[in-house]
PDB file of C-alpha atoms in Angstrom:
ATOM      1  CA  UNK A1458      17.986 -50.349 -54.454  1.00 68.00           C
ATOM      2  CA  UNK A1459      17.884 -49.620 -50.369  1.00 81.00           C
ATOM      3  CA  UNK A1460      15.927 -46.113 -50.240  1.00 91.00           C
ATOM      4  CA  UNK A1461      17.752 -43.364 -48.467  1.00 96.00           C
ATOM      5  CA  UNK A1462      16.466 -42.053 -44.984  1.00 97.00           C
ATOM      6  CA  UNK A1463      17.134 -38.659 -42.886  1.00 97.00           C
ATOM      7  CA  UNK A1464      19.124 -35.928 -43.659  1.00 98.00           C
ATOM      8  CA  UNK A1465      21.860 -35.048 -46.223  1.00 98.00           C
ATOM      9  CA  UNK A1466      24.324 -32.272 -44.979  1.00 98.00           C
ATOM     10  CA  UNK A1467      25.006 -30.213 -48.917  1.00 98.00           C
ATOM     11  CA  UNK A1468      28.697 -28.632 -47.541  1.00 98.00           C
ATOM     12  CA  UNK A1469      30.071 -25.761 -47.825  1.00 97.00           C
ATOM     13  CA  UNK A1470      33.417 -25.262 -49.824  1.00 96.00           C
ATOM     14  CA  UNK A1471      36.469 -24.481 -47.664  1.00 97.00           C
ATOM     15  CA  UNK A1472      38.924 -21.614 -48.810  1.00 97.00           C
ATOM     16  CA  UNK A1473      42.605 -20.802 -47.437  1.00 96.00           C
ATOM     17  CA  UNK A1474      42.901 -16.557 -47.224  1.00 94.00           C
ATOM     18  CA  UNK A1475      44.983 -16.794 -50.421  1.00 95.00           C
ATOM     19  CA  UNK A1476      41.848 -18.404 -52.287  1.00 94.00           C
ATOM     20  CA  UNK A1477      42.681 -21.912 -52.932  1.00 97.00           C
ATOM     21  CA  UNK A1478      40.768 -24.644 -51.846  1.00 98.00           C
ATOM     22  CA  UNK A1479      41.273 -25.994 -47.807  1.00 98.00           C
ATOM     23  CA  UNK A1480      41.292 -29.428 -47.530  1.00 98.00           C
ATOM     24  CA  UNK A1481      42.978 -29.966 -44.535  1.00 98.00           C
ATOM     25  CA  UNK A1482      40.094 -28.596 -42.730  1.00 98.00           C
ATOM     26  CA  UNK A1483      37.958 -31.455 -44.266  1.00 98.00           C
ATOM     27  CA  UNK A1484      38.472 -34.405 -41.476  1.00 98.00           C
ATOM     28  CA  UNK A1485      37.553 -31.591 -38.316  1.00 98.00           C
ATOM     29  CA  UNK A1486      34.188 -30.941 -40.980  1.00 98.00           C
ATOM     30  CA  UNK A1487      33.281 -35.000 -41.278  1.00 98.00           C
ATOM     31  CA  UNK A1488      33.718 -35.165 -37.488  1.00 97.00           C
ATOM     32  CA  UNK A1489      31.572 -32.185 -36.756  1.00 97.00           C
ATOM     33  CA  UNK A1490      28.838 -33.263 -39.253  1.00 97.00           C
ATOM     34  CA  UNK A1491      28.938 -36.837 -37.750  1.00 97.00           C
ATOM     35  CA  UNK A1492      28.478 -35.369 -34.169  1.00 95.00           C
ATOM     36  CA  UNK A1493      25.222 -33.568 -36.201  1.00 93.00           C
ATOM     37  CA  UNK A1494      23.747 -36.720 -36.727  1.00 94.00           C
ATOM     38  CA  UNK A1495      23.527 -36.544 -40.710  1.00 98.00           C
ATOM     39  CA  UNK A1496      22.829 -39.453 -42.675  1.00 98.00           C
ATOM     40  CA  UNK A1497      25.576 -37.800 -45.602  1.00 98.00           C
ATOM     41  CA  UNK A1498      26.807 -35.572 -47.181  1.00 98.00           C
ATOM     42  CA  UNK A1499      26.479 -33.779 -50.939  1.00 98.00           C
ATOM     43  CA  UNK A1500      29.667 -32.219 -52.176  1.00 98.00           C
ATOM     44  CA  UNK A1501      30.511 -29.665 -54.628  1.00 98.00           C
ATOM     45  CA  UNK A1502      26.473 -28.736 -55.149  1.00 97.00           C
ATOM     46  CA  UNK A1503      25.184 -24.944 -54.860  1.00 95.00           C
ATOM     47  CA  UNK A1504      26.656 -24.712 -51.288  1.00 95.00           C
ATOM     48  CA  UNK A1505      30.012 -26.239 -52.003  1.00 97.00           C
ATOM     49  CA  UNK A1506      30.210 -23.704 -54.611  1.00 96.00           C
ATOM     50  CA  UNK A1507      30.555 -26.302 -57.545  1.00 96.00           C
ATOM     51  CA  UNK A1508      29.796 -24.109 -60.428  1.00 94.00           C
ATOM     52  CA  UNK A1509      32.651 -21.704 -59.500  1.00 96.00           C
ATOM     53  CA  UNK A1510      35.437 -24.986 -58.695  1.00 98.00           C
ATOM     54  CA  UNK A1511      37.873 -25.831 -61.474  1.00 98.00           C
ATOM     55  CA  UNK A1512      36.986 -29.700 -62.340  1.00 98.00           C
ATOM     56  CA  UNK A1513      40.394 -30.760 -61.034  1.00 98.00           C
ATOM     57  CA  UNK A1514      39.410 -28.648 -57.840  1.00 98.00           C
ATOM     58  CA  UNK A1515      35.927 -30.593 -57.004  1.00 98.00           C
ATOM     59  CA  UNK A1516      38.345 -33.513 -57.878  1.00 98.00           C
ATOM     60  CA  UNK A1517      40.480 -32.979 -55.111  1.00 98.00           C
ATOM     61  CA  UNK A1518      37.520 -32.274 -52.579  1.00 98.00           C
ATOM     62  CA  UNK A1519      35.919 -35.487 -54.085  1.00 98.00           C
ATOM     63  CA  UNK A1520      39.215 -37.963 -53.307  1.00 98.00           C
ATOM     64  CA  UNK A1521      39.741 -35.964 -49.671  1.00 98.00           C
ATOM     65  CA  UNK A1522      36.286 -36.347 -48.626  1.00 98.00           C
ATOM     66  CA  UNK A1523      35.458 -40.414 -49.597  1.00 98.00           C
ATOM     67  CA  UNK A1524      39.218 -40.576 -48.144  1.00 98.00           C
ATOM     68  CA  UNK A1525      37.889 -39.250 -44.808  1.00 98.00           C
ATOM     69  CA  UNK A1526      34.877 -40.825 -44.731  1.00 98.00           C
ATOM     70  CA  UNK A1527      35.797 -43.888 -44.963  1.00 95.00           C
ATOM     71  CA  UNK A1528      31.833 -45.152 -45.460  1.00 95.00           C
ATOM     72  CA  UNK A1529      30.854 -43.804 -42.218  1.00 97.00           C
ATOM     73  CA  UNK A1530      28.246 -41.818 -44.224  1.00 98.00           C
ATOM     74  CA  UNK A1531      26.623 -41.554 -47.341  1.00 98.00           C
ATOM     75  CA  UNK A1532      28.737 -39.385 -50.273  1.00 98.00           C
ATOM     76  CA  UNK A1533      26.680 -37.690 -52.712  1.00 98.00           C
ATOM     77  CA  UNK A1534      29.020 -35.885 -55.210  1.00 98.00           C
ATOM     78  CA  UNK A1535      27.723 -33.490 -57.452  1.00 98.00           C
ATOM     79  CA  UNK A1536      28.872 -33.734 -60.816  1.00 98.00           C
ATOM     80  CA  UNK A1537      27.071 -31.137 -62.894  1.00 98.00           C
ATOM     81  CA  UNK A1538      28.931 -28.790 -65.342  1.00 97.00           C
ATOM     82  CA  UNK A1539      27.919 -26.382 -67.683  1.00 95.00           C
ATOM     83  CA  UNK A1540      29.498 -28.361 -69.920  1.00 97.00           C
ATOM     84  CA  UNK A1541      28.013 -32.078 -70.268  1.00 97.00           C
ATOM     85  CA  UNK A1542      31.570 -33.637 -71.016  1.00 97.00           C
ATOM     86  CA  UNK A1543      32.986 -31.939 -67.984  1.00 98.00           C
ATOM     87  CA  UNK A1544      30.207 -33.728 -65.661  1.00 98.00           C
ATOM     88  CA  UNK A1545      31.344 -36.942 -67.535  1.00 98.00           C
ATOM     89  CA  UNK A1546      34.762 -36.604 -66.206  1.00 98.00           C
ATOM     90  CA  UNK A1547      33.438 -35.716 -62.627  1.00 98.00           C
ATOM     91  CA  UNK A1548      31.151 -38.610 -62.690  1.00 98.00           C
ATOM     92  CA  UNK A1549      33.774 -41.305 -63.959  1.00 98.00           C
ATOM     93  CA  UNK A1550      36.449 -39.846 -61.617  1.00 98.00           C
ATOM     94  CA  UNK A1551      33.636 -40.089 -58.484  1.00 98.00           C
ATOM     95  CA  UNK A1552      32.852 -43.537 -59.366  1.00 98.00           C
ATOM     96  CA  UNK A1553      36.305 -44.601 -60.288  1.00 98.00           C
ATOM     97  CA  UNK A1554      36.774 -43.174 -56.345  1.00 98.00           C
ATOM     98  CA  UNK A1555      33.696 -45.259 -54.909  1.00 97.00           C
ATOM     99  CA  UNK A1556      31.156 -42.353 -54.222  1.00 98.00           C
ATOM    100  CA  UNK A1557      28.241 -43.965 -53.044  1.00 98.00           C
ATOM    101  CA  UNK A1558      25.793 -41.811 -55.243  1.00 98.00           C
ATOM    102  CA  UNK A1559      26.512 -39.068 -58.541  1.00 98.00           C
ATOM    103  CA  UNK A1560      23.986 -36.261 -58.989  1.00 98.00           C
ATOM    104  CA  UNK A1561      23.630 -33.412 -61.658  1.00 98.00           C
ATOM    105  CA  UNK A1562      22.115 -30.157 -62.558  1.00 97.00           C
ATOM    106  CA  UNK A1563      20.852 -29.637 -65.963  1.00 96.00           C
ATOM    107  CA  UNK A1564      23.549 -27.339 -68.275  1.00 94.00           C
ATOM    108  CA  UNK A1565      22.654 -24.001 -67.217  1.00 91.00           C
ATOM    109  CA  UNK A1566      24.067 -21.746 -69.973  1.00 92.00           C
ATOM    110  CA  UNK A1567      23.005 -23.485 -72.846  1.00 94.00           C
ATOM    111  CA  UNK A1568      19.935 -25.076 -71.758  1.00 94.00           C
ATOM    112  CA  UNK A1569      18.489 -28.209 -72.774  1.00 94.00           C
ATOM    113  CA  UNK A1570      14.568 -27.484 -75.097  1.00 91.00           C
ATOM    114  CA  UNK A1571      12.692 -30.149 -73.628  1.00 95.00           C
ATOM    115  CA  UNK A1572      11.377 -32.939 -71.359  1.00 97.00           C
ATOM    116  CA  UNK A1573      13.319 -35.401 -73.753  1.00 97.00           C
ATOM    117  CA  UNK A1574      16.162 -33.513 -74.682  1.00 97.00           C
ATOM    118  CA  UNK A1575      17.119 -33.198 -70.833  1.00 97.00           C
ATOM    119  CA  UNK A1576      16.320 -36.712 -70.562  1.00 98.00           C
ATOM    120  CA  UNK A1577      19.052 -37.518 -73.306  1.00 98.00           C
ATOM    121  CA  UNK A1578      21.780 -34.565 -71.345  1.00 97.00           C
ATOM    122  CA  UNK A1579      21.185 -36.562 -67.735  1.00 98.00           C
ATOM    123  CA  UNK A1580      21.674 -40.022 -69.376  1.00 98.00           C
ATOM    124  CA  UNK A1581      24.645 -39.293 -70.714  1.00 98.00           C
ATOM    125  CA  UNK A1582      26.321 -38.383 -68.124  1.00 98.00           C
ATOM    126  CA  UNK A1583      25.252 -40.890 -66.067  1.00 98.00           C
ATOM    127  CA  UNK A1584      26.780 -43.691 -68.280  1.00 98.00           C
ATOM    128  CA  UNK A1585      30.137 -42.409 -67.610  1.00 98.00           C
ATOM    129  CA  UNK A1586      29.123 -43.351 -64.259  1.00 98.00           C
ATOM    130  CA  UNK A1587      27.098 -47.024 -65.123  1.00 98.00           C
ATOM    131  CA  UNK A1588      28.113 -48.613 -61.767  1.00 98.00           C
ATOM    132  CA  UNK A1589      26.965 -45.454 -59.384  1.00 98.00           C
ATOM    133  CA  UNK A1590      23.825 -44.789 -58.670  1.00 98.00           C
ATOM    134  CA  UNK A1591      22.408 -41.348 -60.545  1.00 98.00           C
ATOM    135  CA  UNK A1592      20.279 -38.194 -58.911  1.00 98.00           C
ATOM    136  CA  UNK A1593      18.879 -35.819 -61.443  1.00 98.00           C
ATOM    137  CA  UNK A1594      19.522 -32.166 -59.262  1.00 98.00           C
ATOM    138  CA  UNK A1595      16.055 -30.222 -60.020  1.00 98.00           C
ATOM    139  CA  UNK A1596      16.487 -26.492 -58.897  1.00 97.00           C
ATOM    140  CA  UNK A1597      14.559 -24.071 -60.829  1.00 96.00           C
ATOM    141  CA  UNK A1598      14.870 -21.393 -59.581  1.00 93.00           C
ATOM    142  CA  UNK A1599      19.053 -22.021 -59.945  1.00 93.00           C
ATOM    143  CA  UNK A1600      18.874 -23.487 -63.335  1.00 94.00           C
ATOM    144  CA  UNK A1601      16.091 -21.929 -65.146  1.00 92.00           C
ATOM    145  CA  UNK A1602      14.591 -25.945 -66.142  1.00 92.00           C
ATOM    146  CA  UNK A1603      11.143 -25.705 -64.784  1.00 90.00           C
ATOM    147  CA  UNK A1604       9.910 -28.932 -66.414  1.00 92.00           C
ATOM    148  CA  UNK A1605       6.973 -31.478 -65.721  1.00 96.00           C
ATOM    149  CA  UNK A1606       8.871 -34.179 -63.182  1.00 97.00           C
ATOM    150  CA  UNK A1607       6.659 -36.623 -63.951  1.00 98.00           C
ATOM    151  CA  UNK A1608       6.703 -36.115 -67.546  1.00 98.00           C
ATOM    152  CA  UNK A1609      11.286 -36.665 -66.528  1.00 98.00           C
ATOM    153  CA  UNK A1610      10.623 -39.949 -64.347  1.00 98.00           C
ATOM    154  CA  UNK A1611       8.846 -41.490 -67.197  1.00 98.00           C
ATOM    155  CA  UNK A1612      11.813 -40.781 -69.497  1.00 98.00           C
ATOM    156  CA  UNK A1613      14.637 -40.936 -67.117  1.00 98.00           C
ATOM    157  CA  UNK A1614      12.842 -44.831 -66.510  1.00 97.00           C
ATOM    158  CA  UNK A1615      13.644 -45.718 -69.887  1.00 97.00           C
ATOM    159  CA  UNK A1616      17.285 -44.005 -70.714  1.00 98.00           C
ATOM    160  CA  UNK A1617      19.076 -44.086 -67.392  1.00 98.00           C
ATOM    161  CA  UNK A1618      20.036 -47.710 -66.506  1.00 98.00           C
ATOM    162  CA  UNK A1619      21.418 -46.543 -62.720  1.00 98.00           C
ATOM    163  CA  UNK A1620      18.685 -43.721 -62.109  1.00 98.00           C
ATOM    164  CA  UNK A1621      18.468 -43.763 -58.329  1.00 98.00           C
ATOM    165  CA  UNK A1622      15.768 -40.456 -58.241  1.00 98.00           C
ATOM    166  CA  UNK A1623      15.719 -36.951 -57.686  1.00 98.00           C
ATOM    167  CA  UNK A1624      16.981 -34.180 -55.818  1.00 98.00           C
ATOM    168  CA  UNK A1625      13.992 -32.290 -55.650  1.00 98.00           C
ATOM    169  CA  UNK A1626      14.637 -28.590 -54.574  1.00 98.00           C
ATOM    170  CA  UNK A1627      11.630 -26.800 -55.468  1.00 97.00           C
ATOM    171  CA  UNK A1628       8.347 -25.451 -53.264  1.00 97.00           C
ATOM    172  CA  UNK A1629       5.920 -27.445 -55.648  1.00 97.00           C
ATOM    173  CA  UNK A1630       4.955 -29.761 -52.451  1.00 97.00           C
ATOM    174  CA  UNK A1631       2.241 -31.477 -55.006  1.00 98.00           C
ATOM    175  CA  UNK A1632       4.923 -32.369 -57.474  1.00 98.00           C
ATOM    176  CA  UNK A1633       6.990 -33.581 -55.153  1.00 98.00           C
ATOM    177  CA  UNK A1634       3.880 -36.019 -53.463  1.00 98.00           C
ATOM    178  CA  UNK A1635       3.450 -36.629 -57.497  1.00 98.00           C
ATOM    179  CA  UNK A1636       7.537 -37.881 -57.535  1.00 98.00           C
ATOM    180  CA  UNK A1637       7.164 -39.848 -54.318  1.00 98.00           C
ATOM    181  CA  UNK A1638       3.805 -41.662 -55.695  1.00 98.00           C
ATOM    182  CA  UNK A1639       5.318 -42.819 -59.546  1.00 98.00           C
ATOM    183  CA  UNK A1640       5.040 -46.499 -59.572  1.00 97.00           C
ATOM    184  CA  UNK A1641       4.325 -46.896 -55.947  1.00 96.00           C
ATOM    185  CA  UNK A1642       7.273 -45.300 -55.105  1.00 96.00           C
ATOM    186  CA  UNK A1643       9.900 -46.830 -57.231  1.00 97.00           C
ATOM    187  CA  UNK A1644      12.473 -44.015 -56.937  1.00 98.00           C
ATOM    188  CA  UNK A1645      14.071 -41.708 -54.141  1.00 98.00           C
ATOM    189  CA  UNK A1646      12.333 -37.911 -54.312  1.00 98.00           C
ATOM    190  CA  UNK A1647      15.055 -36.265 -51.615  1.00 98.00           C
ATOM    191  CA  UNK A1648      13.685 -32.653 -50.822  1.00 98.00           C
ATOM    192  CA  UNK A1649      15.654 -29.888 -51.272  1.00 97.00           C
ATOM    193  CA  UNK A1650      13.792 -26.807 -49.398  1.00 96.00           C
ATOM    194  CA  UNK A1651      14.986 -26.754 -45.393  1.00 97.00           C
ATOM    195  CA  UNK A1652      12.341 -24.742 -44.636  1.00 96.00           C
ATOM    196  CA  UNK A1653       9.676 -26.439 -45.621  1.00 97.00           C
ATOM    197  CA  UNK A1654      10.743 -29.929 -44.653  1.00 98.00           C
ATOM    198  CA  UNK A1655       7.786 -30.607 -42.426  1.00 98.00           C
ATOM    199  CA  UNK A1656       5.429 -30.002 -44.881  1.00 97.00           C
ATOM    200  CA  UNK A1657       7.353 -32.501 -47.239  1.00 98.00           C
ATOM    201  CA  UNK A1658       7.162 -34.761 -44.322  1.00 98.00           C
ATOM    202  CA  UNK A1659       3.187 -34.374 -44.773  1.00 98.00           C
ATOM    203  CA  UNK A1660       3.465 -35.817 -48.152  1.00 98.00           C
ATOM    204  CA  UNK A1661       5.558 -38.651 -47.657  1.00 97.00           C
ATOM    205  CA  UNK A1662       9.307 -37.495 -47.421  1.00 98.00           C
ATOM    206  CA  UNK A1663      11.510 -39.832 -46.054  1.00 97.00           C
ATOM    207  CA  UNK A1664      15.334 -38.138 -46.990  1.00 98.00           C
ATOM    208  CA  UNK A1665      16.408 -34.532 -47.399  1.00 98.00           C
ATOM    209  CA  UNK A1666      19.043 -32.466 -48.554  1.00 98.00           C
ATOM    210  CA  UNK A1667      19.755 -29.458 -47.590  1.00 97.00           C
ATOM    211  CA  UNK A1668      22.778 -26.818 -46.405  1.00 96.00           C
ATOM    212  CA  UNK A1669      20.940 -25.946 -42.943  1.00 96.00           C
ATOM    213  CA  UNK A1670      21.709 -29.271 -42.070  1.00 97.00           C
ATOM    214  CA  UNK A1671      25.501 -28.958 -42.011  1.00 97.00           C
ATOM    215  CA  UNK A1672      24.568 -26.924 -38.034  1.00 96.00           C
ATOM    216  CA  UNK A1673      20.898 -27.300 -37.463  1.00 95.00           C
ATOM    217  CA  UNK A1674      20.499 -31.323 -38.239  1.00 96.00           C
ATOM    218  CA  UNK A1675      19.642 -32.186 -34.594  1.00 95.00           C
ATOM    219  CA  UNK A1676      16.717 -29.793 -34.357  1.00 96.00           C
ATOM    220  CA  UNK A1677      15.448 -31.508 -37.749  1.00 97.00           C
ATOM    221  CA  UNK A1678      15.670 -35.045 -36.810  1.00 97.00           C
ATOM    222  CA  UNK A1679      13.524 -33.990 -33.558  1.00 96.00           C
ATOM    223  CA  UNK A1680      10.966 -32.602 -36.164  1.00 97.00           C
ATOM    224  CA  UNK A1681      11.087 -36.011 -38.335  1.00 98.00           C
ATOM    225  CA  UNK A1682      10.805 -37.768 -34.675  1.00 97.00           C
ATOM    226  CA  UNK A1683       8.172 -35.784 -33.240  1.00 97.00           C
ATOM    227  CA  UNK A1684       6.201 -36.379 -36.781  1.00 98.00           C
ATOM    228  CA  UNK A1685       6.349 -39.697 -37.095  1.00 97.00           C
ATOM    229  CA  UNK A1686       5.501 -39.812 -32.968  1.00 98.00           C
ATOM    230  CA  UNK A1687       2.301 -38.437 -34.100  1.00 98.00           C
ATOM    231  CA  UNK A1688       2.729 -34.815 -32.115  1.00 98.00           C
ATOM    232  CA  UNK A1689       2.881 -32.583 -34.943  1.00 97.00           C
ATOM    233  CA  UNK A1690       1.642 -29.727 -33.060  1.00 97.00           C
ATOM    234  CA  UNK A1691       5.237 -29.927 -31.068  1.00 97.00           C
ATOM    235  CA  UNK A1692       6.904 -30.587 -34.310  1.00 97.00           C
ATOM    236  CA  UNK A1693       5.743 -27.736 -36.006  1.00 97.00           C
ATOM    237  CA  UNK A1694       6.366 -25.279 -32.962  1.00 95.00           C
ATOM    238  CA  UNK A1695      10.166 -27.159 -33.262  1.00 95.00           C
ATOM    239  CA  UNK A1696       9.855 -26.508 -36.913  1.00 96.00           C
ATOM    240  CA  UNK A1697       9.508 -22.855 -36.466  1.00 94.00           C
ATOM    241  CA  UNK A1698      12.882 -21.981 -35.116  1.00 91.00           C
ATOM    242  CA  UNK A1699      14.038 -23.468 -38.149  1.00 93.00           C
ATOM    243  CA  UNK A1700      11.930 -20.719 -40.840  1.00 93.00           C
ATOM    244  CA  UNK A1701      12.787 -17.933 -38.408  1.00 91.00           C
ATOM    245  CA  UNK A1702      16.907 -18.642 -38.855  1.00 91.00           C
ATOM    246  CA  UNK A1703      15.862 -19.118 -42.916  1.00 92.00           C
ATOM    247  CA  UNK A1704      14.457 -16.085 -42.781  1.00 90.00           C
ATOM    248  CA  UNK A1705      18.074 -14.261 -41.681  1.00 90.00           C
ATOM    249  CA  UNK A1706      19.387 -16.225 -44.941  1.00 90.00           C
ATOM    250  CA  UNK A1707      16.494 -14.182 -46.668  1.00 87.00           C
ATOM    251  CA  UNK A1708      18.602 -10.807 -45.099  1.00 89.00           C
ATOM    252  CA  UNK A1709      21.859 -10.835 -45.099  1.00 89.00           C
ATOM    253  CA  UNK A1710      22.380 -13.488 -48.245  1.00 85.00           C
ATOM    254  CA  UNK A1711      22.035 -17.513 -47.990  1.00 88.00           C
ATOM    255  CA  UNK A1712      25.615 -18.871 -48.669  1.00 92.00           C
ATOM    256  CA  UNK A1713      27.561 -15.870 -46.714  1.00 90.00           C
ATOM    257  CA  UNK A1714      25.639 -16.562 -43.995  1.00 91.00           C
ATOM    258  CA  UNK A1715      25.754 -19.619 -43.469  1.00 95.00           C
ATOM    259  CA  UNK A1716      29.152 -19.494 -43.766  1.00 94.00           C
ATOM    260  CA  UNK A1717      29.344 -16.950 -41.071  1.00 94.00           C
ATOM    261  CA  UNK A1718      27.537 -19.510 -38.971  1.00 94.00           C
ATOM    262  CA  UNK A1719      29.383 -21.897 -39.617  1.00 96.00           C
ATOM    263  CA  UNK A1720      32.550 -20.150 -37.770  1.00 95.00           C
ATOM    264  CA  UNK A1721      30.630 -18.941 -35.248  1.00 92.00           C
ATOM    265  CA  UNK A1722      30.296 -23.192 -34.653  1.00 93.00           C
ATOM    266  CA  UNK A1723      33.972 -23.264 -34.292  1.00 94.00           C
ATOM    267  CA  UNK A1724      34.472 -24.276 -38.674  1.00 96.00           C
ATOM    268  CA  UNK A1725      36.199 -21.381 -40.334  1.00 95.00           C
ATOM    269  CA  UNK A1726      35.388 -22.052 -44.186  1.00 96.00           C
ATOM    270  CA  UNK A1727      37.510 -18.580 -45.594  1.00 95.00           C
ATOM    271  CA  UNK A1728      35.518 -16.333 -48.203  1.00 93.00           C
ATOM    272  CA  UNK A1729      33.522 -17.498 -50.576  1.00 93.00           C
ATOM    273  CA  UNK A1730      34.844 -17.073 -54.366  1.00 93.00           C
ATOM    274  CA  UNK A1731      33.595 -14.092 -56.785  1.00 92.00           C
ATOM    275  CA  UNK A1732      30.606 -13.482 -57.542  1.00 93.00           C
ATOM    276  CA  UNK A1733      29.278 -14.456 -54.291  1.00 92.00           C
ATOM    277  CA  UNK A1734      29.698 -11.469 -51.247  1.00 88.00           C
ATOM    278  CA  UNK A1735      31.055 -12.242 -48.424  1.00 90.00           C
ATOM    279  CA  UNK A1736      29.984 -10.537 -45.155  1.00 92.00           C
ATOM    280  CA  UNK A1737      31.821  -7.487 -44.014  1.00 93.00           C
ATOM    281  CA  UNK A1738      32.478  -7.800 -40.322  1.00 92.00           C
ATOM    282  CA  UNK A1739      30.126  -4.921 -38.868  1.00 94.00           C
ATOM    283  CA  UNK A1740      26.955  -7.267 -41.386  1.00 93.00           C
ATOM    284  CA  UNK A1741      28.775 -10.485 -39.446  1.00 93.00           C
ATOM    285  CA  UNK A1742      28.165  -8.898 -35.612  1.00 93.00           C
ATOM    286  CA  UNK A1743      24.673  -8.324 -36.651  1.00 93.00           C
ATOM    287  CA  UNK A1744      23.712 -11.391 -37.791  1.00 92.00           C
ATOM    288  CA  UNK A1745      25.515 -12.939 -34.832  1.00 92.00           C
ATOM    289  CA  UNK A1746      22.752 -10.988 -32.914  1.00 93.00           C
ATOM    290  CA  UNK A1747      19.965 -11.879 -35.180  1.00 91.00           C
ATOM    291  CA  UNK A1748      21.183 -15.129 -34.409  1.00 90.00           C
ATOM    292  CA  UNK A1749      20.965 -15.318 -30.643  1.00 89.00           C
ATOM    293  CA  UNK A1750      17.774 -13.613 -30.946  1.00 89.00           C
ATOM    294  CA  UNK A1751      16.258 -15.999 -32.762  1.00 87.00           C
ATOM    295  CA  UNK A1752      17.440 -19.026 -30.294  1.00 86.00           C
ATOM    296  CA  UNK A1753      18.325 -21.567 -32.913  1.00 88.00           C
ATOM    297  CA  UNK A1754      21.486 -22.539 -32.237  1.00 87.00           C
ATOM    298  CA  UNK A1755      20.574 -22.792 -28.176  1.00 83.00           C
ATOM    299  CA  UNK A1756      17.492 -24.756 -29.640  1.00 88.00           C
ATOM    300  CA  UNK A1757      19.650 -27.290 -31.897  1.00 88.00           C
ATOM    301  CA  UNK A1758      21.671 -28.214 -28.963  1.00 85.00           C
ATOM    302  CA  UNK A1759      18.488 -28.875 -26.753  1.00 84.00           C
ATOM    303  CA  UNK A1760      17.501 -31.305 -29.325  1.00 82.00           C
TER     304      UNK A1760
END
């Protein structure tokens, strides 16, 4: 299986003002991530808002998006449900609709007890899928499941014919090296955390995911360039403007935001659904501020 490289735009979900989903706006937000320079996208995750979609809902954004893409990029969808037979429709519907690659989250009300019993939850519903290739979505601090990833890989090995890797989201930089070392580097480890992609790059990242790279995936790909040019003094200087935008996410909320800066880049994605909080206007002006401050947006388009 070809290993995935560079960066993984995780979208945002598009709302009309009367709350339904927008997916007319979806071809204007694959041409504006393809001018970003991503290597693909992941749909209907934590940033597309998955958990609070109706199944036939990330359905519809499923079919609109592989029928815009059109294999220009890579198509993660995310399939996972807090109920495992829900994520078995998603993940027969994506692969029934081509998706290059499925990924879930563990169940996250009633939680799986173990190593093994998560093991068993991820494999089945990843056979509803046999033909697509399967991510397991790790994100503790989301889910609750902090669980050995070695200890998963091991397991996964055995149970999950089309197990493709992990979507690691997580700070545990050693666990992640741990991932990217299991037998010599069988399986894809993408990293999850934006902010600390350098340091993943230390260790041996080669993909990422991540929702700063729906507007900031220039200035990244500079940092994996300047990296692997050997000048990592320059990459981590480049590297900063990244954290220093993060931290604004830290402020005024991460989703919101970056929803807020994603209109301010010309991409109006409506509010986000209950229980999420959407920016009033006066909070919108002074993160716009924040923003200019902090250069990052001037600095992406230098890159």
């Amino acid at each position: 299986m070809k290993k995935i490289k560079g960066l993984i735009a995780a979208t945002f979900a598009a709302f009309k003002e009367n709350g339904e989903i927008n997916l007319d706006i979806i071809p204007a937000y694959v041409d504006y991530l393809l001018a970003q320079q991503v290597a693909g996208i992941f749909i209907c995750g934590t940033n597309g808002e998955g958990p609070s979609l109706s199944t036939e809902e990330r359905m519809m954004i499923t079919e609109k998006y592989l029928e815009v893409v059109q294999g220009r990029m890579l198509v993660f969808v995310h399939v996972g449900h807090s109920s495992i037979e829900e994520a078995r429709k998603l993940a027969k519907h994506a692969e029934n609709h081509r998706a290059d690659y499925i990924s879930s989250v563990s169940a996250f009300y009633f939680k799986p007890s173990s190593v093994s019993n998560l093991a068993d939850c991820m494999a089945y519903i990843a056979a509803a899928a046999p033909n697509t290739p399967f991510f397991y979505y790790h994100i503790p601090a989301v889910t609750g499941i902090a669980i050995d990833m070695i200890e998963f890989l091991e397991l996964a090995e055995e149970r999950i014919p089309n197990f493709a890797g992990i979507k690691y989201t997580a700070a545990t930089i050693h666990e992640y090296q741990a991932c990217l070392h299991y037998k010599n580097g069988k399986y894809d480890i993408l990293f999850g955390y934006d902010e600390l992609l350098l340091p993943a790059l230390a260790v041996g990242a080669k993909g990422a995911i991540g929702s700063t790279y729906n507007y900031g995936a220039k200035l990244y790909n500079k940092v994996v360039q300047l990296f692997e040019e050997g000048k990592i003094q320059e990459a981590e200087q480049l590297h900063y403007h990244a954290v220093e935008m993060i931290r604004l996410l830290v402020k005024y909320g991460p989703i919101p935001v970056q929803r807020a800066i994603m209109e301010k880049e010309g991409l109006a994605l409506g509010n986000s659904r209950l229980p999420l909080r959407n920016l009033s206007d006066e909070i919108k002006q002074k993160l716009y501020a924040d923003l200019d401050q902090s250069k990052f947006l001037l600095t992406v388009q230098q890159s």
